[in-house]
Structures are given as structure tokens and as C-alpha cells.
Coordinates of C-alpha atoms and ligand atoms in Angstrom, one line a residue:
X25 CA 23.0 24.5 23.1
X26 CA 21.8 23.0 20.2
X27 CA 21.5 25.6 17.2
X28 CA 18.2 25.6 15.7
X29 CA 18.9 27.3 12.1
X30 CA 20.8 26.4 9.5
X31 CA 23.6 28.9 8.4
X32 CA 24.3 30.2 5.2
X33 CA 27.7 27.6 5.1
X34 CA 25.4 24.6 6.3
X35 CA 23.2 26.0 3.3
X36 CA 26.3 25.5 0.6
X37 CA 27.1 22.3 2.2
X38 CA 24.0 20.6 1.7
X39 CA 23.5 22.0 -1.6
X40 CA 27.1 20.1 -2.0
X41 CA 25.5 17.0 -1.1
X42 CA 22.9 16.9 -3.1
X43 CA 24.6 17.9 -6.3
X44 CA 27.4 14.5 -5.3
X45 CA 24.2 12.4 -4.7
X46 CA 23.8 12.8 -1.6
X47 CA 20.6 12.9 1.3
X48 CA 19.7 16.3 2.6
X49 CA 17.0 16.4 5.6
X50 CA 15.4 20.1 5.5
X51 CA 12.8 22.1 6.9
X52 CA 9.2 22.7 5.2
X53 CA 6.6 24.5 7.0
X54 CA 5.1 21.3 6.7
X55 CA 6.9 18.5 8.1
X56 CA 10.9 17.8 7.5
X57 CA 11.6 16.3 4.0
X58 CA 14.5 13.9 2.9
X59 CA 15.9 15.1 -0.1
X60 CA 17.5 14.4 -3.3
X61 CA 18.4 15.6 -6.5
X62 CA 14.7 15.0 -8.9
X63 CA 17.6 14.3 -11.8
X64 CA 19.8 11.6 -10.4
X65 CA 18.1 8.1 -10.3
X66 CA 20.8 6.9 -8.2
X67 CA 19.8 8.9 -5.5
X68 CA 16.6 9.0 -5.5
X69 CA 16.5 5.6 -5.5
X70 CA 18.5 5.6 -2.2
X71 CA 15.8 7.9 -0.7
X72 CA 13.4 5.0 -1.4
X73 CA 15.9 2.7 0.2
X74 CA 16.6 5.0 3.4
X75 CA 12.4 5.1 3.9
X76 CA 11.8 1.7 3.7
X77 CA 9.6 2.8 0.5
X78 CA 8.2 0.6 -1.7
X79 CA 9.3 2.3 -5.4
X80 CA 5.5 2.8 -6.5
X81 CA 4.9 5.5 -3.9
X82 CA 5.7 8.5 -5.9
X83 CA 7.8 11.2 -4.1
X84 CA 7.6 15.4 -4.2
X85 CA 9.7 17.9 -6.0
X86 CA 10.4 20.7 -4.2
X87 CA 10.9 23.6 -7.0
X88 CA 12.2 27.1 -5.6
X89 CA 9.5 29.1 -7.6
X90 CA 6.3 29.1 -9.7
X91 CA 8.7 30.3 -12.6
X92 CA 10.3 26.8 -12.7
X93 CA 7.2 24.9 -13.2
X94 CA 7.3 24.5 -16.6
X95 CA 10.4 23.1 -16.2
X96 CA 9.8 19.8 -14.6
X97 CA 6.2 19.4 -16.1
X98 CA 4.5 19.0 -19.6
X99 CA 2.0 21.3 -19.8
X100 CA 0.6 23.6 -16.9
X101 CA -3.5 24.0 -17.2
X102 CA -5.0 27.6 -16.6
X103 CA -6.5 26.1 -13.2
X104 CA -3.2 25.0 -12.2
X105 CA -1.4 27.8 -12.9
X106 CA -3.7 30.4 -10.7
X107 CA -3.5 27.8 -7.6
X108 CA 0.4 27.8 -8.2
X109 CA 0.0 32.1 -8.6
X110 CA -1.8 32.2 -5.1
X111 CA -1.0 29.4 -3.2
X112 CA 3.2 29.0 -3.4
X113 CA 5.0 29.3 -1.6
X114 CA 2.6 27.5 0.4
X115 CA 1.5 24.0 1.6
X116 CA 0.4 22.8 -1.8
X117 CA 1.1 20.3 -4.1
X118 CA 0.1 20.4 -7.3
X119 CA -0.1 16.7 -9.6
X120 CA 0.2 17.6 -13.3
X121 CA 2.0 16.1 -16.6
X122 CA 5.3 14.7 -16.1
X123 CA 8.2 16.6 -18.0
X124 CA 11.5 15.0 -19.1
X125 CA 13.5 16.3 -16.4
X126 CA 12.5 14.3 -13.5
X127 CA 13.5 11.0 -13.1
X128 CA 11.1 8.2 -13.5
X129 CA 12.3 7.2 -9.9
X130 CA 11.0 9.8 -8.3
X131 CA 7.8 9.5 -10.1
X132 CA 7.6 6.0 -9.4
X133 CA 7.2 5.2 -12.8
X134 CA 3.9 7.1 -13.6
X135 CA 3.2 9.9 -16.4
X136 CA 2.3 12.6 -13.7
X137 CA 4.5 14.3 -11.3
X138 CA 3.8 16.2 -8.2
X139 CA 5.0 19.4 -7.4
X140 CA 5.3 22.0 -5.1
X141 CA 7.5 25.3 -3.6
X142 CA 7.7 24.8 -0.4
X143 CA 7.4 28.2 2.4
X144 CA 10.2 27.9 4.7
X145 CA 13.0 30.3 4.2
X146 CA 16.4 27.6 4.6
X147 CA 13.9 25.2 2.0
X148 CA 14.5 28.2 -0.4
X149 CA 17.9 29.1 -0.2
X150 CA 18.4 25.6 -0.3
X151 CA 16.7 25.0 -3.5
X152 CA 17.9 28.2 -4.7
X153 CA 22.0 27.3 -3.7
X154 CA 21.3 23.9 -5.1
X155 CA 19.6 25.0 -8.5
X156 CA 17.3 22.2 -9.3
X157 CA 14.6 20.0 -8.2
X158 CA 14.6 18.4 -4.8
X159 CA 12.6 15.3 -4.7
X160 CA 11.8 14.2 -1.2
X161 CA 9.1 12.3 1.0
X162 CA 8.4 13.3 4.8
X163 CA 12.0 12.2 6.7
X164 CA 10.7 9.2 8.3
X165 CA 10.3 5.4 8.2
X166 CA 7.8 4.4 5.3
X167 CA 4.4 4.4 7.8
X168 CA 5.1 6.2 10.6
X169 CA 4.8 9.6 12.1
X170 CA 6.4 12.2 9.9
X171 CA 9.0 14.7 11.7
X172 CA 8.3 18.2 12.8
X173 CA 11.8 19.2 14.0
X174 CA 15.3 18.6 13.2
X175 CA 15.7 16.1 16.3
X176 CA 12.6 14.1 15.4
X177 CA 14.8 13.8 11.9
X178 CA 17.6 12.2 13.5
X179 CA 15.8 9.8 15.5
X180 CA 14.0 8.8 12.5
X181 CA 16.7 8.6 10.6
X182 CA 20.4 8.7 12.0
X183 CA 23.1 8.1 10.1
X184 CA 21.0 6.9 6.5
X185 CA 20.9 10.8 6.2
X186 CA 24.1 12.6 4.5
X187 CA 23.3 16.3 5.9
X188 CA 20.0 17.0 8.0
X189 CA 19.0 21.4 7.9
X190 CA 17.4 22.7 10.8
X191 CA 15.1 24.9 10.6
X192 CA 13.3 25.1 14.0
X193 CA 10.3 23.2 14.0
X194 CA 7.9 23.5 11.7
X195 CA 5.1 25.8 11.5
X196 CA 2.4 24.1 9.8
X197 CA 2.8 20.7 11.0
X198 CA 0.8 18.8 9.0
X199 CA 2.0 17.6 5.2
X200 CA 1.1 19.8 2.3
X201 CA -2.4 19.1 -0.2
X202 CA -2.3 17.5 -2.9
X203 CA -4.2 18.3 -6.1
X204 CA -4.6 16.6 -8.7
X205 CA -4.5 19.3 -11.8
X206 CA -4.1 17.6 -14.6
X207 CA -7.6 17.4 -15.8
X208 CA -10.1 20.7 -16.2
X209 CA -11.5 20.0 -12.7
X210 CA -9.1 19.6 -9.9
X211 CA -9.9 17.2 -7.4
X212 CA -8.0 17.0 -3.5
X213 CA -6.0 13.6 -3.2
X214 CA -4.7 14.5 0.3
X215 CA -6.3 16.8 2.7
X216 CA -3.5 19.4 4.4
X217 CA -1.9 22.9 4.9
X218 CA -4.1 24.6 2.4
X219 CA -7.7 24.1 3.1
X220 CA -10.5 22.9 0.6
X221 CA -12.2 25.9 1.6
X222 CA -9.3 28.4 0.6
X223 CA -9.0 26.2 -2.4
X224 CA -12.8 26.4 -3.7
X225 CA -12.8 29.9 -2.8
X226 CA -10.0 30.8 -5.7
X227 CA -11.4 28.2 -8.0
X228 CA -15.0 29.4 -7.3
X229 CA -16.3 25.3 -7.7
X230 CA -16.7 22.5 -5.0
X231 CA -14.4 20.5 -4.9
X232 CA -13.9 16.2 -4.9
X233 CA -12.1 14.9 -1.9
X234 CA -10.2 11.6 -2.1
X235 CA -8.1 9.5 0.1
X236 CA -4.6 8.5 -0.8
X237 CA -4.8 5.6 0.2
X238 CA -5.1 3.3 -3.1
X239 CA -7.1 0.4 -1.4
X240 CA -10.3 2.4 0.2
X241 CA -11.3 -1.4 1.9
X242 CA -11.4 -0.7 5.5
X243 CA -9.2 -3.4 6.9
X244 CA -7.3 -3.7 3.9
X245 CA -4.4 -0.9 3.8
X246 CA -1.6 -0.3 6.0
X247 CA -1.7 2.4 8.7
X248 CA 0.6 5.2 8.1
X249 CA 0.9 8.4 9.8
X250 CA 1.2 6.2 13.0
X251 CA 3.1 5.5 16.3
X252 CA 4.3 2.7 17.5
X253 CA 0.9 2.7 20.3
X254 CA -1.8 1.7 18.6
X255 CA -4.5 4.4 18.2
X256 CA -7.9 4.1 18.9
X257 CA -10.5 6.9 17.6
X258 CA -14.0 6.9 20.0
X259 CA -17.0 10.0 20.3
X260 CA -15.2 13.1 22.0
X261 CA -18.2 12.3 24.5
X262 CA -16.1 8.4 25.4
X263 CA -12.5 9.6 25.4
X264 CA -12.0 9.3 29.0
X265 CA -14.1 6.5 30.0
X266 CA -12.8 4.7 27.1
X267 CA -9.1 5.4 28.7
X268 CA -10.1 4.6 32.0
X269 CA -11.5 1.2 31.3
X270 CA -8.5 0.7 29.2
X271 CA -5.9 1.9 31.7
X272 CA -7.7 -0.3 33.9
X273 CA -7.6 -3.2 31.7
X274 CA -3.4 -3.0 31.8
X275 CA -2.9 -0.7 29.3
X276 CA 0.1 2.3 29.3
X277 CA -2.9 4.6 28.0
X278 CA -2.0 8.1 26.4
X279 CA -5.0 10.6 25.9
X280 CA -5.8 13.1 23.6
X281 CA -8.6 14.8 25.6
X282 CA -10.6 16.8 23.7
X283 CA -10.6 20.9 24.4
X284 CA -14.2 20.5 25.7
X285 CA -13.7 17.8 28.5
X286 CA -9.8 20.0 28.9
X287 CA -10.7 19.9 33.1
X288 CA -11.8 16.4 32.9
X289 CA -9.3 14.3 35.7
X290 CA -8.1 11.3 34.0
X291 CA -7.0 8.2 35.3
X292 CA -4.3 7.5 32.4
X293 CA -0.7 7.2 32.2
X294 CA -0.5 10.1 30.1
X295 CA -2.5 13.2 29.1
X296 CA -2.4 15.7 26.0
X297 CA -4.9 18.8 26.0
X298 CA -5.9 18.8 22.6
X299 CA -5.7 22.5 21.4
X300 CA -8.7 24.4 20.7
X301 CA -7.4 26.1 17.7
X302 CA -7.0 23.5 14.5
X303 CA -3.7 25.6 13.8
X304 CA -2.2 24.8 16.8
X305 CA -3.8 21.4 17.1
X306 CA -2.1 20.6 13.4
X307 CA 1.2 22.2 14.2
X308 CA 1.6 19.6 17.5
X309 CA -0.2 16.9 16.5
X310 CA 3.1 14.6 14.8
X311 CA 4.8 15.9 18.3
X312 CA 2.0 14.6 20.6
X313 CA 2.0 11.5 19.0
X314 CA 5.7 11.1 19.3
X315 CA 5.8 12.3 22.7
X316 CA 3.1 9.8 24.0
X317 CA 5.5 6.9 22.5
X318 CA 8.3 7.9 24.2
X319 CA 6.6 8.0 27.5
X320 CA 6.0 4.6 26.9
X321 CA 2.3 4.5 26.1
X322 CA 1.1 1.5 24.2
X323 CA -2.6 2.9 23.8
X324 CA -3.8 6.3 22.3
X325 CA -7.3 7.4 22.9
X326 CA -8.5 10.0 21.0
X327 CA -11.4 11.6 18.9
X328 CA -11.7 13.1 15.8
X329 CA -12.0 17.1 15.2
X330 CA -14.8 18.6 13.1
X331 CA -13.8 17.8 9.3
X332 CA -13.6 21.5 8.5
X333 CA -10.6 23.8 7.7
X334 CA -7.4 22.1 8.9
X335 CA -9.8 19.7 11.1
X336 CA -10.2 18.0 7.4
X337 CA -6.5 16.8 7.1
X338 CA -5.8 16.3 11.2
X339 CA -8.9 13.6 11.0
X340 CA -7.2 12.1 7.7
X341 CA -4.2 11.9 10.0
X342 CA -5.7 10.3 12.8
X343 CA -7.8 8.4 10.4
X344 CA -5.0 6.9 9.3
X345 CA -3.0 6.6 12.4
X346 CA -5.0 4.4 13.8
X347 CA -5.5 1.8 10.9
X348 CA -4.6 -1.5 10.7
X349 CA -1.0 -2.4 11.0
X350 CA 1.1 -3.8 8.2
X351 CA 1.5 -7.1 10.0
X352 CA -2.0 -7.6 10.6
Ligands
LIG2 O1 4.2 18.6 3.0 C1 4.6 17.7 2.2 O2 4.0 17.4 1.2 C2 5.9 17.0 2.6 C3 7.0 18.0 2.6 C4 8.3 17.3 2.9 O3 7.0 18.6 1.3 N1 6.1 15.9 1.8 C5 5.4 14.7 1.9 O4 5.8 13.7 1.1 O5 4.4 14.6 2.6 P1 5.3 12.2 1.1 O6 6.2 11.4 0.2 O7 5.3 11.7 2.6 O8 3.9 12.2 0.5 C6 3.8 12.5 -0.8 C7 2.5 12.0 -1.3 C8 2.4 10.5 -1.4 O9 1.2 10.1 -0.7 C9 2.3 10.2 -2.8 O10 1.5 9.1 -3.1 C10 1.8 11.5 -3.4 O11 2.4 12.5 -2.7 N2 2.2 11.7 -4.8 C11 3.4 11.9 -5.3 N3 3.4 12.0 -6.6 C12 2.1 11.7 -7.0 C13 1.5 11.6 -8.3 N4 2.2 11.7 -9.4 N5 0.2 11.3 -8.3 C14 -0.5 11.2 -7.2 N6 0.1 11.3 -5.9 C15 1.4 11.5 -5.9
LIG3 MG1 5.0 11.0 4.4

């Protein structure tokens, strides 16, 4: 049987590989990360090449503690530090003033740096056998649906990685915020993990939501998040006669049918019960998606959850799923 956690010797082996240049895939409670040491160029250029990254999209790096912010950044604001105090380890990354210890690589060439401690015990010992910064995006192809489990990692990725960690799969599911904390007011440039309601409720202050996405033109930026079916978002009200039709209409159609129509019979080729709790609706989302794929579904219908609590960063996710493709 497979073993799901990494031991303490597949710990000192992947810290080996990182400090020779290597490619480490380990666990988050987020999603799986592909990792490099922040400090060697070299290799964190290969992590670019491995992703099929273009070299502008900064990357993450993973830090084993608050205490070692200072390290890899320039100057750390009072906001910043209290989110850092209560929220790591934890599913947020902060964006602040770029230090002189991480490479411009990983940074994609800007003067700001993002940040984070990740809460997943073999992440830890990792960073903490390895000693430094691990910069590393989601362990999957540039665009598509980032991995939740150790296999989904090797699929992704095969052989381009040196070492891949497993951790089990991961808790959280979706990827970790992002704040932008370099000015005096903070502002969300990806919804995840943490939510903008635990956020204001620390910083006492609304907060600004933006999209990642650079280019906000509908139509205009690549889908990312996304399997290889295309996604299509209707009213929780349409899913299944949307399906239906579709299904009808020749399609290898994969549902996500919402909790509320749950004993709704649907003429599809596939069906996933959407979860009634956004916890466990973030944790399986990345693995419903895959799973439709590999039952060979070129269609996903599927609705959008109310934009609250982690329902915020699963509709960014979906949102984005089902965008435009690259080639069209
Ligand atoms: O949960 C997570 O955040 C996972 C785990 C592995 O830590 N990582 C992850 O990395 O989602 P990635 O590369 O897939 O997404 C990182 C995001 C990108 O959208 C990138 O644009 C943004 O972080 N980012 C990185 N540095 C930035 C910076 N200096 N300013 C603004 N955005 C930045
Ligand atoms: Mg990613």
C-alpha cells in the first residue's frame, strides 16, 4: 500500500535536494507546492520551467516561522505583523517589501515579495531541516487545477519533480490569501483559506477585494484553476436542466449539483453532490474537478456558492475555471 506520510529520512532527503538545487513537491494545508530554494536563481528558475510559467508570475516563500520574516523582507508594517501574529501558521500570504535574500527570480523581478508559513506539519520540518526559504507555486501545469494529494502531484508532474513529500491530502484545499501589506491599509489580492471575515475581524476595517488576475476584461485573460472540460457556471435553479439539454446535445456532461437540488435524478454522465459545508466543499473541490476529467467528461455544469466565508475564494475558483482558454 501506498504510504501516505513522509518520514523523518524522506524529510532529510528532500531537504538534500533542495540545498543541491533540486525540486521538492510537499504538502500545505492548502494545496501541494513545488519547491525550491528562495536563494538559488538556478533553481528557481527551473521551477518556472517545470510549470510552464511565464517568469512574471511571482512565486511564494514558504518561511518556517513568523520569527524569520524579517529576514526575507524590508520592513514589516504594524498591520502586517499582527496578521502574521494570528494568522501563521495558517493559509495566508502576506505581500510586503522585498529583502535582499530572495532571489529576483522568485519575485519575478518586482520590489515586493510574498510570504507565508505554511500549517502542515511535514511543510515544517521540512523548512525547518532545510533552514531557508522555500519558494514554490501550486505543483501543477501553469493554468490548471492545482493538486490536493501526493498522487494528483505526480500526475501533474512526473518525473520534472526531484523528490515529491506526501503528506495525505490536504486539509484546506483551496490555495492560501493573499494580502497585500505593504501599504497602511491592506487590501485581499486572492480570496482563500483565511476568510475576509476573520481578516477584518483582527484588523477591525473593511476590507478591498481584488482579483489576481492582472487583465480584469472579461474575455481577455486565460482561465486558470481549470480542467481540461470546459466549465460552465449557470443559477443553482438551471444546473440540471442545463446538463440535460447538454448531455442531450452530445456532450460527456459532469455535474456539480448543488446541496439543495442533492435528490434531483440527473440525466448526465457524471454527478458530484456539492457539499453543504463550504469547508468540505473547498477541501474536495480541486478533487471533483479532477475526478470529473478522468471519467472522461468534456462538460462541467455547475453554480456558484454564496460569496461568503470560504464560498468567496471557491466562486474565485470556479470563476476562473471556467474562463476563456489560452487558445481562444
Ligand atoms: O496556498 C498557497 O498559496 C499555495 C501553497 C503551495 O503555498 N501556493 C500557491 O502559489 O497558490 P501560486 O504560485 O499558485 O500562487 C501564488 C500567487 C500568484 O497568483 C502570484 O501572482 C501571487 O501569488 N504573488 C506572488 N508574489 C506576489 C507579489 N509580490 N505581489 C503580488 N502577488 C504575488
Ligand atoms: Mg497556482
Amino acid at each position: 500500500m501506498e504510504k501516505v506520510t513522509a518520514t523523518n529520512s524522506d524529510i532529510e532527503k528532500a531537504a538534500g535536494v533542495l540545498r543541491a538545487g533540486g525540486l521538492v513537491a510537499f504538502p500545505t494545508e492548502t494545496v501541494y507546492g513545488l519547491g525550491a530554494n528562495a536563494e538559488d536563481s538556478a533553481a528557481v528558475a527551473r521551477v518556472f520551467q517545470v510549470k510552464g510559467r511565464p517568469p512574471t508570475h511571482p512565486l511564494i516563500v514558504h518561511i518556517g516561522g513568523a520569527e524569520h520574516l524579517g529576514e526575507w523582507v524590508e520592513d514589516v508594517p504594524a498591520t502586517a505583523r499582527l496578521l502574521a501574529e494570528r494568522f501563521w501558521p495558517g493559509p495566508l500570504t502576506l505581500v510586503l517589501r522585498r529583502g535582499g535574500r530572495v532571489s529576483l527570480e522568485a519575485t519575478g523581478g518586482l520590489e515586493t515579495v510574498a510570504v507565508r508559513v505554511p500549517d502542515h506539519p511535514v511543510a515544517l520540518a521540512l523548512l525547518s531541516a532545510f533552514g531557508g526559504g522555500v519558494a514554490g507555486p501550486s505543483a501543477n501545469r501553469f493554468g490548471s487545477v492545482s493538486p490536493t494529494t501526493a498522487n494528483d502531484v505526480r500526475a501533474e508532474l512526473g518525473d520534472a519533480v526531484d523528490f515529491v513529500l506526501d503528506g495525505g491530502p490536504c486539509e484546506v484545499g483551496v490555495e492560501s490569501t493573499i494580502v497585500d501589506a505593504t501599504g497602511e491599509i491592506p487590501s485581499v489580492l486572492r480570496p482563500g483559506g483565511v476568510t475576509r471575515e476573520d481578516l477584518e475581524a483582527v484588523l477591525g476595517r473593511r476590507l478591498a477585494v481584488h482579483s489576481t488576475s492582472r487583465i480584469r476584461v472579461p474575455g481577455q485573460h486565460p482561465s486558470h484553476y481549470a480542467p481540461r472540460a470546459r466549465v460552465v457556471l449557470v443559477e443553482p435553479e438551471k444546473v440540471v436542466t442545463e446538463a440535460e439539454l447538454a448531455q442531450e446535445l452530445g456532450h460527456q456532461v459532469g455535474v456539480f449539483l448543488p446541496p439543495s437540488f442533492a435528490d434531483a435524478p440527473v440525466k448526465a454522465h457524471a454527478v458530484v453532490a456539492v457539499p453543504d459545508s463550504m469547508v468540505a466543499y473547498a477541501r474536495g473541490l480541486y478533487g471533483f474537478l479532477r475526478e470529473l476529467d478522468q471519467r472522461g467528461c468534456d462538460l462541467i455544469v455547475a453554480s456558484l456558492p454564496v460569496e461568503e466565508g470560504l464560498g468567496l475564494a471557491i466562486a474565485n475558483r470556479l470563476r476562473r475555471a471556467a474562463g476563456p482558454r489560452p487558445s481562444e
